[in-house]
CSV table of C-alpha atoms in Angstrom, one decimal:
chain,number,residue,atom,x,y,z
A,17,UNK,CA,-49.4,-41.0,42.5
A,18,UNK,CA,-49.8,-44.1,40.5
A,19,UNK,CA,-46.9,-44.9,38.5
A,20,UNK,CA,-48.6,-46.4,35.3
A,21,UNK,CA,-50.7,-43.3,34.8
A,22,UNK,CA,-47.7,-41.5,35.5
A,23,UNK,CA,-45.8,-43.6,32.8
A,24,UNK,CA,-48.6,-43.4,30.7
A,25,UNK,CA,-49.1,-39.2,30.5
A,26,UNK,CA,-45.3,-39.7,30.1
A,27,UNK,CA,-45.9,-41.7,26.6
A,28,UNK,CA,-48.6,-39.3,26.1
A,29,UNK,CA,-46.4,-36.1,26.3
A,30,UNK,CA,-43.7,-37.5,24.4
A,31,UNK,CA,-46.5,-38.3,21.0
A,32,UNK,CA,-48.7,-35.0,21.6
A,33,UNK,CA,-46.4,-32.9,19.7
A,34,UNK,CA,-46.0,-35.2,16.7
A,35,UNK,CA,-50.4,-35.3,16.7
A,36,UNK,CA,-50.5,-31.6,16.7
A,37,UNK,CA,-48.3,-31.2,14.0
A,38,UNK,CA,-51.5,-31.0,11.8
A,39,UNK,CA,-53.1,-27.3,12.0
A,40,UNK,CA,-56.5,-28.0,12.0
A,41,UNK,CA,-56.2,-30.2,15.3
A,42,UNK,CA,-56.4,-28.8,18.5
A,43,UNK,CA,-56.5,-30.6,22.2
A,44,UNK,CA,-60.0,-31.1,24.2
A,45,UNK,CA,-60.9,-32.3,27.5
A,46,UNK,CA,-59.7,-33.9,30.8
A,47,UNK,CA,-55.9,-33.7,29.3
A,48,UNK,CA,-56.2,-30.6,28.3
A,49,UNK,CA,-57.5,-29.2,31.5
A,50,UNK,CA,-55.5,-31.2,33.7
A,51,UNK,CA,-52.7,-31.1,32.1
A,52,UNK,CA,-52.5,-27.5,30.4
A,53,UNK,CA,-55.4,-25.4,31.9
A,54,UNK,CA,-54.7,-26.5,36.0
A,55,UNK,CA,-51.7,-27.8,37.7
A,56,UNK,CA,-52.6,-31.3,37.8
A,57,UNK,CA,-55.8,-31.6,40.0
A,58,UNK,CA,-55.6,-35.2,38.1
A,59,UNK,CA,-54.1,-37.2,35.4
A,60,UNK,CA,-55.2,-37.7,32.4
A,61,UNK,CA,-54.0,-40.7,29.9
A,62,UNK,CA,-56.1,-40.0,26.5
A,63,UNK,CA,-55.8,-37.3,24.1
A,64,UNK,CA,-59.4,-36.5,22.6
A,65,UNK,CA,-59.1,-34.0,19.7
A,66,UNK,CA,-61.2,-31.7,17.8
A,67,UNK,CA,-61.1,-31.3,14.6
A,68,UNK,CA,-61.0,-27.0,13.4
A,69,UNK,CA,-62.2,-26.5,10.5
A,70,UNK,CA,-65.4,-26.3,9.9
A,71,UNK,CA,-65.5,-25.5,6.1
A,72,UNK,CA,-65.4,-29.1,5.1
A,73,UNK,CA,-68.1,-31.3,4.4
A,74,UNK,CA,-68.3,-34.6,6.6
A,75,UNK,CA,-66.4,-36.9,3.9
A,76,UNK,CA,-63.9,-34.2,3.1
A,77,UNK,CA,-62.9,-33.8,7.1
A,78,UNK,CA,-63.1,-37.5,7.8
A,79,UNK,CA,-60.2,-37.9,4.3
A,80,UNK,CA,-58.7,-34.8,6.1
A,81,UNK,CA,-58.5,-36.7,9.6
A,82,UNK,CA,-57.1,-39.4,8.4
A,83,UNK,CA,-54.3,-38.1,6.4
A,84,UNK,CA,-53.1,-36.4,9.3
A,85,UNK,CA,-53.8,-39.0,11.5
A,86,UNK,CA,-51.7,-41.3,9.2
A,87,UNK,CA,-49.1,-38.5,9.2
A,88,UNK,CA,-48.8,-38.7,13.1
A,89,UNK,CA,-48.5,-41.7,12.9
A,90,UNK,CA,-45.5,-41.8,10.7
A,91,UNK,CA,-43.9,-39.2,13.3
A,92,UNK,CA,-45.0,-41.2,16.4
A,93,UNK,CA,-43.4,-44.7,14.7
A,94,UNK,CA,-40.1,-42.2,14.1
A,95,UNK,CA,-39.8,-41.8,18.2
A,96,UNK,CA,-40.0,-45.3,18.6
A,97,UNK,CA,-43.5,-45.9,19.1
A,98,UNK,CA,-46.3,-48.1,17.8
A,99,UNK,CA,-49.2,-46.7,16.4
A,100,UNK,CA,-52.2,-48.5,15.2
A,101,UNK,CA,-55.0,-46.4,12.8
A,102,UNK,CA,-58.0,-48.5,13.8
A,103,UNK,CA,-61.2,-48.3,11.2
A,104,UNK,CA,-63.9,-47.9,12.9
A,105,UNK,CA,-67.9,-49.8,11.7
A,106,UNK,CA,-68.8,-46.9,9.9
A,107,UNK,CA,-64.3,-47.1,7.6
A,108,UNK,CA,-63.9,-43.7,9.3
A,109,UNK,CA,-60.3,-43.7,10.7
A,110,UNK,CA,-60.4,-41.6,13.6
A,111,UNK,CA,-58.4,-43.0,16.2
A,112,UNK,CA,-55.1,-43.3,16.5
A,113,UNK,CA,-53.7,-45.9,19.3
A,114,UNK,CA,-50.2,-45.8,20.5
A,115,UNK,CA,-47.8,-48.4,22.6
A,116,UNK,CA,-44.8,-47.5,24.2
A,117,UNK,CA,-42.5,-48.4,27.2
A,118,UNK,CA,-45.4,-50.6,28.4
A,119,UNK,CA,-48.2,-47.8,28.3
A,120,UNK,CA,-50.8,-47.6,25.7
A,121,UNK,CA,-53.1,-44.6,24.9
A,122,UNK,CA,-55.8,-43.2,22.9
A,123,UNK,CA,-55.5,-40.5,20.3
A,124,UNK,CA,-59.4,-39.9,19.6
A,125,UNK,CA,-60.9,-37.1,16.8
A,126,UNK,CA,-64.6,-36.1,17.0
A,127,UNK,CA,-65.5,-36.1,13.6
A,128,UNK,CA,-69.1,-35.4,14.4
A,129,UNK,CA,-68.5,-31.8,15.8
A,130,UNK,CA,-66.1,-30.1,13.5
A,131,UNK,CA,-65.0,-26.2,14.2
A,132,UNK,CA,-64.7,-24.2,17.3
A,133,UNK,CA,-66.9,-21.8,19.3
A,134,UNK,CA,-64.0,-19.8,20.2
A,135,UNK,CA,-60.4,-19.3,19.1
A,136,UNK,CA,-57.6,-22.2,19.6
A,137,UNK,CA,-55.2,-20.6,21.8
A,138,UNK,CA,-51.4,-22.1,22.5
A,139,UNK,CA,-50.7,-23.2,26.2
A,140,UNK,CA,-47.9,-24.3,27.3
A,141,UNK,CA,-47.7,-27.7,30.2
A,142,UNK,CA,-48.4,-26.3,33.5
A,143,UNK,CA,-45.2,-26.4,35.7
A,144,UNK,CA,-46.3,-29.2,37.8
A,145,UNK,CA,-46.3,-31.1,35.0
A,146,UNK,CA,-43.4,-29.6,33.5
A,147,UNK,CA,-41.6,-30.6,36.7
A,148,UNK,CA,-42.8,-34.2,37.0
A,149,UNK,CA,-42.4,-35.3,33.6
A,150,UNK,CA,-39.2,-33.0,32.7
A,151,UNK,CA,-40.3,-31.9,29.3
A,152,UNK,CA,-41.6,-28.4,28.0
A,153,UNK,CA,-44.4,-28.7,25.6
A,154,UNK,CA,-46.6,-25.9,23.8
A,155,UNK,CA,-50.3,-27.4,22.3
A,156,UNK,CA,-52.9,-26.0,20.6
A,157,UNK,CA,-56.5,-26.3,23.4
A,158,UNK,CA,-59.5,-24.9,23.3
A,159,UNK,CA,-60.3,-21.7,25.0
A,160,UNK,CA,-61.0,-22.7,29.0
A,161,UNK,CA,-65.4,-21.7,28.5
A,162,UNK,CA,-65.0,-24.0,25.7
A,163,UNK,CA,-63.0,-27.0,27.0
A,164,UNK,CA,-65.7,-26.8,30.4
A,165,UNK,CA,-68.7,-26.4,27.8
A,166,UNK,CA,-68.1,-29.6,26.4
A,167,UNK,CA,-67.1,-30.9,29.6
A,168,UNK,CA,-70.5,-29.9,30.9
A,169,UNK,CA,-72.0,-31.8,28.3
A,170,UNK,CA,-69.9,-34.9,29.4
A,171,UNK,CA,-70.5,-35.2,32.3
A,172,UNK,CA,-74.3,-34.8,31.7
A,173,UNK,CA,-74.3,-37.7,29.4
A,174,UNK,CA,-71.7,-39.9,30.4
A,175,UNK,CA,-71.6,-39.3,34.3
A,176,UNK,CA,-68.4,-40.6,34.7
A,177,UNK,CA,-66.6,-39.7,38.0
A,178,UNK,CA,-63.8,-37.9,36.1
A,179,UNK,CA,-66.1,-35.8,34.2
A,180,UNK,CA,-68.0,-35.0,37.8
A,181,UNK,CA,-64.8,-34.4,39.1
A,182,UNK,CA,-63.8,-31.8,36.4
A,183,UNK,CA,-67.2,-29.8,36.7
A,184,UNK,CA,-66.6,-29.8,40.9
A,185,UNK,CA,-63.2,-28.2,40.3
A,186,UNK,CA,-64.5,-25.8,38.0
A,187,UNK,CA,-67.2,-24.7,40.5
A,188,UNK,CA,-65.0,-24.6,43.2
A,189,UNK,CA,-62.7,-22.4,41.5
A,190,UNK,CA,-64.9,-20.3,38.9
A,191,UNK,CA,-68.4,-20.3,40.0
A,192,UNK,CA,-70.9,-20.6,36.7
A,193,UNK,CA,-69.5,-18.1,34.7
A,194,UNK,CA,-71.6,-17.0,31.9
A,195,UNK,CA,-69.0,-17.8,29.0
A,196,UNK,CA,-69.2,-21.6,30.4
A,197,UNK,CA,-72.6,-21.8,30.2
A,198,UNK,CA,-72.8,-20.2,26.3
A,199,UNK,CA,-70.5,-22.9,24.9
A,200,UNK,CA,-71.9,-25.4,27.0
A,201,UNK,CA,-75.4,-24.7,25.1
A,202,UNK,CA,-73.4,-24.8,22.1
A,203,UNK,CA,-71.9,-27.9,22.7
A,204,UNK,CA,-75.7,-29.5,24.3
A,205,UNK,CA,-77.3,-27.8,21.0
A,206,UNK,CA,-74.8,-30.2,18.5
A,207,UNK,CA,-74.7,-33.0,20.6
């Protein structure tokens, strides 16, 4: 296994619980699977986020993002890391990026698809993760048909081999099940 990635998830395990402090934030893709959902078909060094409530209008979730962006920041710079709240062309501030120990990674909310199809449910790390890094860690993630719905719709428009990679593992170990193919329309339908 590649030590900077493993360094890396290291930094990213250690910041994860001061992001998900904020309630409407809950985890999405490749980390979330990989991490929380399988035991470790593959590393993942990025924590994408969705935003989860879906009562406020666009300018009222992108003030709401940042506040508890800024506010994980604040906890992230308290464990003795730096964090950067990038503005992005459009002044939203939706990303959060963080430096530690030599590693740097990407704290990312969409704030274009705001809400859930399904309930957030709390997972815990899988235990070969748990065993590798030596930490414990509970996070909010989507629901498994959502978190491969929208992967689904990654790795239709990106076609990136992690995204392809993700889809072949979720064939290989659940087929097409029908509750992966309604969120994926879901997902397609917003995107």
């Amino acid at each position: 296994m590649n030590q900077q990635y493993v360094d890396t998830v290291r930094v990213l395990l250690a910041v994860a619980p001061a992001v998900f402090r904020s309630p409407r934030f809950a985890l999405k893709g490749g980390t979330a699977l990989n991490l929380f959902a399988h035991d470790m078909p593959r590393l993942s060094v990025d924590i994408d986020v969705v935003f989860t409530d879906h009562t406020l209008n666009r300018e009222d979730a992108l003030r709401a993002i940042a506040a508890d962006l800024k506010a994980a920041k604040s906890a992230i710079a308290a464990l003795g890391f730096h964090a950067h709240l990038p503005t992005a062309k459009g002044g939203e501030n939706v990303k959060l990026l963080v430096e530690g120990s030599g590693q740097r990674i990407k704290v990312e909310v969409n704030f274009v698809l705001r809400g859930t199809v399904l309930p957030v449910t709390q997972r815990p790390l899988v235990p070969k993760a748990q065993e590798l890094f030596t930490t414990d860690i509970t996070l909010p993630i989507l629901d498994l048909p959502e978190l491969y719905g929208g992967k689904l719709v990654a790795a239709m428009d990106r076609q990136h081999p992690r995204d392809m990679f993700d889809v072949l593992h979720m064939l290989e170990r659940f087929g097409w099940r029908s509750s992966f193919i309604d969120c994926f329309v879901a997902y397609l339908a917003g995107h």
